[in-house]
mmCIF file of C-alpha atoms in Angstrom:
data_model
loop_
_atom_site.group_PDB
_atom_site.id
_atom_site.type_symbol
_atom_site.label_atom_id
_atom_site.label_comp_id
_atom_site.label_asym_id
_atom_site.label_seq_id
_atom_site.Cartn_x
_atom_site.Cartn_y
_atom_site.Cartn_z
ATOM 1 C CA MET A 1 37.045 -18.456 15.268
ATOM 2 C CA ILE A 2 34.404 -21.093 15.919
ATOM 3 C CA ILE A 3 33.634 -19.589 19.271
ATOM 4 C CA GLU A 4 33.242 -16.186 17.609
ATOM 5 C CA LEU A 5 30.995 -17.530 14.907
ATOM 6 C CA ILE A 6 28.824 -19.312 17.521
ATOM 7 C CA MET A 7 28.492 -16.096 19.459
ATOM 8 C CA ALA A 8 27.727 -13.972 16.431
ATOM 9 C CA ARG A 9 24.841 -16.497 15.521
ATOM 10 C CA GLY A 10 23.581 -16.093 19.067
ATOM 11 C CA ARG A 11 23.600 -12.320 18.904
ATOM 12 C CA LYS A 12 21.877 -12.461 15.826
ATOM 13 C CA LYS A 13 19.306 -14.777 16.946
ATOM 14 C CA ILE A 14 18.822 -12.518 19.962
ATOM 15 C CA ALA A 15 18.446 -9.392 17.847
ATOM 16 C CA GLU A 16 15.973 -11.060 15.613
ATOM 17 C CA GLU A 17 13.890 -12.037 18.594
ATOM 18 C CA LYS A 18 13.861 -8.277 20.095
ATOM 19 C CA GLY A 19 13.458 -6.534 16.750
ATOM 20 C CA TRP A 20 15.365 -3.588 15.580
ATOM 21 C CA PHE A 21 14.920 -1.405 18.547
ATOM 22 C CA PRO A 22 15.069 -3.969 21.633
ATOM 23 C CA ASP A 23 14.868 -0.958 24.173
ATOM 24 C CA LEU A 24 11.760 0.616 22.666
ATOM 25 C CA GLY A 25 8.228 -0.631 23.212
ATOM 26 C CA GLU A 26 6.469 -2.353 20.348
ATOM 27 C CA GLY A 27 3.796 0.443 20.278
ATOM 28 C CA THR A 28 6.552 3.027 19.924
ATOM 29 C CA THR A 29 8.462 1.206 17.070
ATOM 30 C CA LYS A 30 5.045 0.952 15.160
ATOM 31 C CA SER A 31 4.379 4.713 15.562
ATOM 32 C CA VAL A 32 7.781 5.490 14.639
ATOM 33 C CA PHE A 33 7.534 3.561 11.185
ATOM 34 C CA SER A 34 3.931 4.987 10.817
ATOM 35 C CA VAL A 35 5.086 8.603 10.845
ATOM 36 C CA ILE A 36 8.028 7.834 8.652
ATOM 37 C CA PHE A 37 5.856 6.419 6.080
ATOM 38 C CA MET A 38 3.180 9.294 6.423
ATOM 39 C CA ALA A 39 6.244 11.770 6.215
ATOM 40 C CA ILE A 40 7.197 10.091 2.740
ATOM 41 C CA ALA A 41 3.640 10.348 1.744
ATOM 42 C CA PHE A 42 3.456 14.079 2.472
ATOM 43 C CA PHE A 43 6.883 14.577 0.704
ATOM 44 C CA PHE A 44 5.766 12.937 -2.501
ATOM 45 C CA THR A 45 2.413 14.835 -2.548
ATOM 46 C CA LEU A 46 4.241 18.249 -1.705
ATOM 47 C CA ALA A 47 6.808 17.384 -4.562
ATOM 48 C CA ALA A 48 4.090 17.247 -7.098
ATOM 49 C CA PHE A 49 3.124 20.768 -6.115
ATOM 50 C CA ASN A 50 6.846 21.865 -6.465
ATOM 51 C CA ILE A 51 6.702 22.837 -2.730
ATOM 52 C CA ALA A 52 9.271 20.173 -1.249
ATOM 53 C CA GLY A 53 12.414 21.863 -2.157
ATOM 54 C CA SER A 54 15.170 20.722 -4.440
ATOM 55 C CA ALA A 55 14.874 17.102 -3.332
ATOM 56 C CA GLY A 56 11.094 17.162 -4.029
ATOM 57 C CA LYS A 57 11.722 18.722 -7.544
ATOM 58 C CA PHE A 58 14.530 16.127 -8.373
ATOM 59 C CA ALA A 59 12.126 13.308 -7.057
ATOM 60 C CA TYR A 60 9.070 14.424 -8.882
ATOM 61 C CA GLY A 61 11.153 15.261 -12.206
ATOM 62 C CA LEU A 62 12.562 11.652 -12.218
ATOM 63 C CA LEU A 63 9.657 9.633 -11.329
ATOM 64 C CA ASP A 64 6.706 11.616 -13.287
ATOM 65 C CA GLY A 65 8.013 10.811 -16.774
ATOM 66 C CA PHE A 66 8.284 7.158 -15.855
ATOM 67 C CA LEU A 67 5.024 6.755 -13.844
ATOM 68 C CA GLY A 68 2.978 9.700 -15.374
ATOM 69 C CA ILE A 69 -0.155 10.318 -13.330
ATOM 70 C CA GLY A 70 0.740 7.090 -11.447
ATOM 71 C CA TYR A 71 3.271 9.085 -9.574
ATOM 72 C CA TYR A 72 0.381 9.888 -7.129
ATOM 73 C CA LEU A 73 0.264 6.252 -6.320
ATOM 74 C CA LEU A 74 3.640 6.684 -4.494
ATOM 75 C CA PRO A 75 1.941 8.977 -1.756
ATOM 76 C CA ILE A 76 -1.108 6.494 -1.530
ATOM 77 C CA LEU A 77 1.234 3.642 -1.172
ATOM 78 C CA SER A 78 3.257 5.392 1.464
ATOM 79 C CA PHE A 79 0.148 6.192 3.315
ATOM 80 C CA ALA A 80 -1.072 2.590 3.110
ATOM 81 C CA TRP A 81 2.175 1.458 4.673
ATOM 82 C CA GLY A 82 1.894 4.066 7.327
ATOM 83 C CA ILE A 83 -1.694 2.675 8.363
ATOM 84 C CA SER A 84 -0.577 -1.069 7.994
ATOM 85 C CA PHE A 85 2.030 -0.361 10.769
ATOM 86 C CA LEU A 86 -0.484 1.248 13.071
ATOM 87 C CA GLY A 87 -2.783 -1.795 12.622
ATOM 88 C CA ALA A 88 -0.007 -4.357 12.738
ATOM 89 C CA GLU A 89 0.517 -6.595 15.864
ATOM 90 C CA ARG A 90 4.155 -6.572 15.070
ATOM 91 C CA PRO A 91 6.022 -3.902 13.001
ATOM 92 C CA SER A 92 7.692 -5.655 10.051
ATOM 93 C CA PHE A 93 8.753 -5.261 6.429
ATOM 94 C CA ALA A 94 7.213 -8.523 5.639
ATOM 95 C CA LEU A 95 7.862 -10.000 2.388
ATOM 96 C CA SER A 96 4.007 -10.092 1.664
ATOM 97 C CA LYS A 97 3.873 -6.381 2.206
ATOM 98 C CA MET A 98 6.784 -5.823 -0.292
ATOM 99 C CA ILE A 99 5.071 -8.013 -2.761
ATOM 100 C CA GLY A 100 1.885 -6.537 -2.371
ATOM 101 C CA SER A 101 3.381 -2.933 -2.757
ATOM 102 C CA ALA A 102 4.918 -3.944 -6.004
ATOM 103 C CA ILE A 103 1.786 -5.338 -7.309
ATOM 104 C CA PHE A 104 -0.113 -2.195 -6.143
ATOM 105 C CA LEU A 105 2.348 -0.151 -8.062
ATOM 106 C CA VAL A 106 2.334 -2.216 -11.217
ATOM 107 C CA SER A 107 -1.670 -2.601 -11.280
ATOM 108 C CA GLY A 108 -2.133 0.907 -10.254
ATOM 109 C CA LEU A 109 0.049 2.205 -13.197
ATOM 110 C CA ALA A 110 -1.788 -0.357 -15.664
ATOM 111 C CA PHE A 111 -5.293 1.088 -14.127
ATOM 112 C CA VAL A 112 -4.161 4.573 -14.727
ATOM 113 C CA GLU A 113 -2.980 3.989 -18.013
ATOM 114 C CA LEU A 114 -6.267 2.085 -19.130
ATOM 115 C CA VAL A 115 -8.660 4.661 -17.692
ATOM 116 C CA PHE A 116 -6.734 7.878 -18.140
ATOM 117 C CA GLY A 117 -4.244 7.055 -20.748
ATOM 118 C CA ALA A 118 -1.506 8.698 -18.575
ATOM 119 C CA GLY A 119 0.341 5.820 -16.768
ATOM 120 C CA GLY A 120 3.599 6.984 -17.974
ATOM 121 C CA ALA A 121 6.153 4.756 -19.667
ATOM 122 C CA ALA A 122 5.575 2.053 -16.900
ATOM 123 C CA GLY A 123 1.927 2.076 -17.209
ATOM 124 C CA LYS A 124 2.074 1.581 -20.984
ATOM 125 C CA ALA A 125 4.499 -1.252 -20.789
ATOM 126 C CA VAL A 126 2.011 -2.966 -18.207
ATOM 127 C CA ALA A 127 -1.433 -2.151 -19.903
ATOM 128 C CA ASN A 128 -0.525 -2.714 -23.460
ATOM 129 C CA PRO A 129 -0.280 -6.513 -23.145
ATOM 130 C CA ILE A 130 -3.318 -6.664 -20.972
ATOM 131 C CA ILE A 131 -5.266 -4.906 -23.584
ATOM 132 C CA GLY A 132 -3.777 -7.231 -26.250
ATOM 133 C CA LEU A 133 -4.804 -10.267 -24.295
ATOM 134 C CA PHE A 134 -8.118 -9.063 -22.713
ATOM 135 C CA ASP A 135 -9.198 -5.970 -24.519
ATOM 136 C CA PHE A 136 -10.165 -3.026 -22.579
ATOM 137 C CA TYR A 137 -13.192 -3.935 -20.258
ATOM 138 C CA ALA A 138 -12.005 -7.338 -19.330
ATOM 139 C CA GLY A 139 -8.473 -6.060 -18.870
ATOM 140 C CA LEU A 140 -9.889 -3.185 -16.499
ATOM 141 C CA ILE A 141 -11.611 -5.727 -14.559
ATOM 142 C CA PHE A 142 -8.667 -7.937 -13.947
ATOM 143 C CA VAL A 143 -6.429 -4.952 -13.094
ATOM 144 C CA SER A 144 -8.889 -3.636 -10.764
ATOM 145 C CA ALA A 145 -9.159 -6.920 -9.021
ATOM 146 C CA VAL A 146 -5.322 -7.177 -8.723
ATOM 147 C CA LEU A 147 -5.326 -3.650 -7.489
ATOM 148 C CA ILE A 148 -7.863 -4.308 -4.806
ATOM 149 C CA ALA A 149 -6.091 -7.739 -3.824
ATOM 150 C CA SER A 150 -2.687 -5.813 -3.340
ATOM 151 C CA ILE A 151 -4.460 -3.189 -0.961
ATOM 152 C CA LEU A 152 -5.735 -6.096 1.010
ATOM 153 C CA ILE A 153 -2.410 -7.810 1.035
ATOM 154 C CA ILE A 154 -0.603 -4.329 2.055
ATOM 155 C CA LEU A 155 -3.049 -3.549 4.889
ATOM 156 C CA ASN A 156 -3.490 -7.495 5.926
ATOM 157 C CA ALA A 157 -7.199 -6.982 5.593
ATOM 158 C CA GLU A 158 -9.904 -9.148 4.531
ATOM 159 C CA LEU A 159 -13.229 -8.779 2.751
ATOM 160 C CA LYS A 160 -16.297 -9.994 4.333
ATOM 161 C CA PRO A 161 -19.793 -10.686 2.959
ATOM 162 C CA GLU A 162 -21.131 -7.356 4.716
ATOM 163 C CA THR A 163 -18.801 -5.380 2.650
ATOM 164 C CA PHE A 164 -20.812 -6.366 -0.118
ATOM 165 C CA LEU A 165 -24.425 -5.979 1.435
ATOM 166 C CA PHE A 166 -24.079 -2.426 1.851
ATOM 167 C CA TRP A 167 -27.379 -1.900 0.442
ATOM 168 C CA ARG A 168 -28.861 -3.713 3.463
ATOM 169 C CA TYR A 169 -27.529 -0.857 5.540
ATOM 170 C CA LEU A 170 -29.254 1.564 3.129
ATOM 171 C CA ASN A 171 -32.652 -0.137 3.232
ATOM 172 C CA TRP A 172 -32.537 -0.421 7.114
ATOM 173 C CA LYS A 173 -31.568 3.184 7.397
ATOM 174 C CA ARG A 174 -34.353 4.188 5.093
ATOM 175 C CA LYS A 175 -36.908 2.034 7.055
ATOM 176 C CA GLU A 176 -35.647 3.836 10.239
ATOM 177 C CA ASP A 177 -36.062 7.174 8.799
ATOM 178 C CA GLU A 178 -39.642 6.272 7.657
ATOM 179 C CA ASP A 179 -40.479 4.698 11.156
ATOM 180 C CA GLY A 180 -38.771 7.269 13.127
#
């Protein structure tokens, strides 16, 4: 019994080191997960247009009332996961990505509810306390900041000062057009 336990732990450790598909290359594994999440994104999109069969009709019917227009965050989130697997060094379902995804969905629903009044029951449940605490404009700023932060977490991306200095590029381009 003890030997079996030790051997099981050893197999588990080897499996953790090699990943889910030890016989596939890392690039292949990343590509497979990317394709799966892209397919999920297309499924959610097609379901919204009632062209994803009975499964799409069921999924859309179930989620539309709960999420409202926020339903469209699901294909965006699935697409972001697909992109994140392409850019990741190692494919993983990291806890940070999962938390970032949950935050994206919640803050996205709040944003949709604040801006369009169509975040569904979940969007209302999140946006109403925010309005109560911060009023509309401050609440919208905070929700937008959290939404952007969640996207950065999912994509494991960073903002750089150059991101905010885009007008320098525009001025440089304008001077180049005038000179040339």
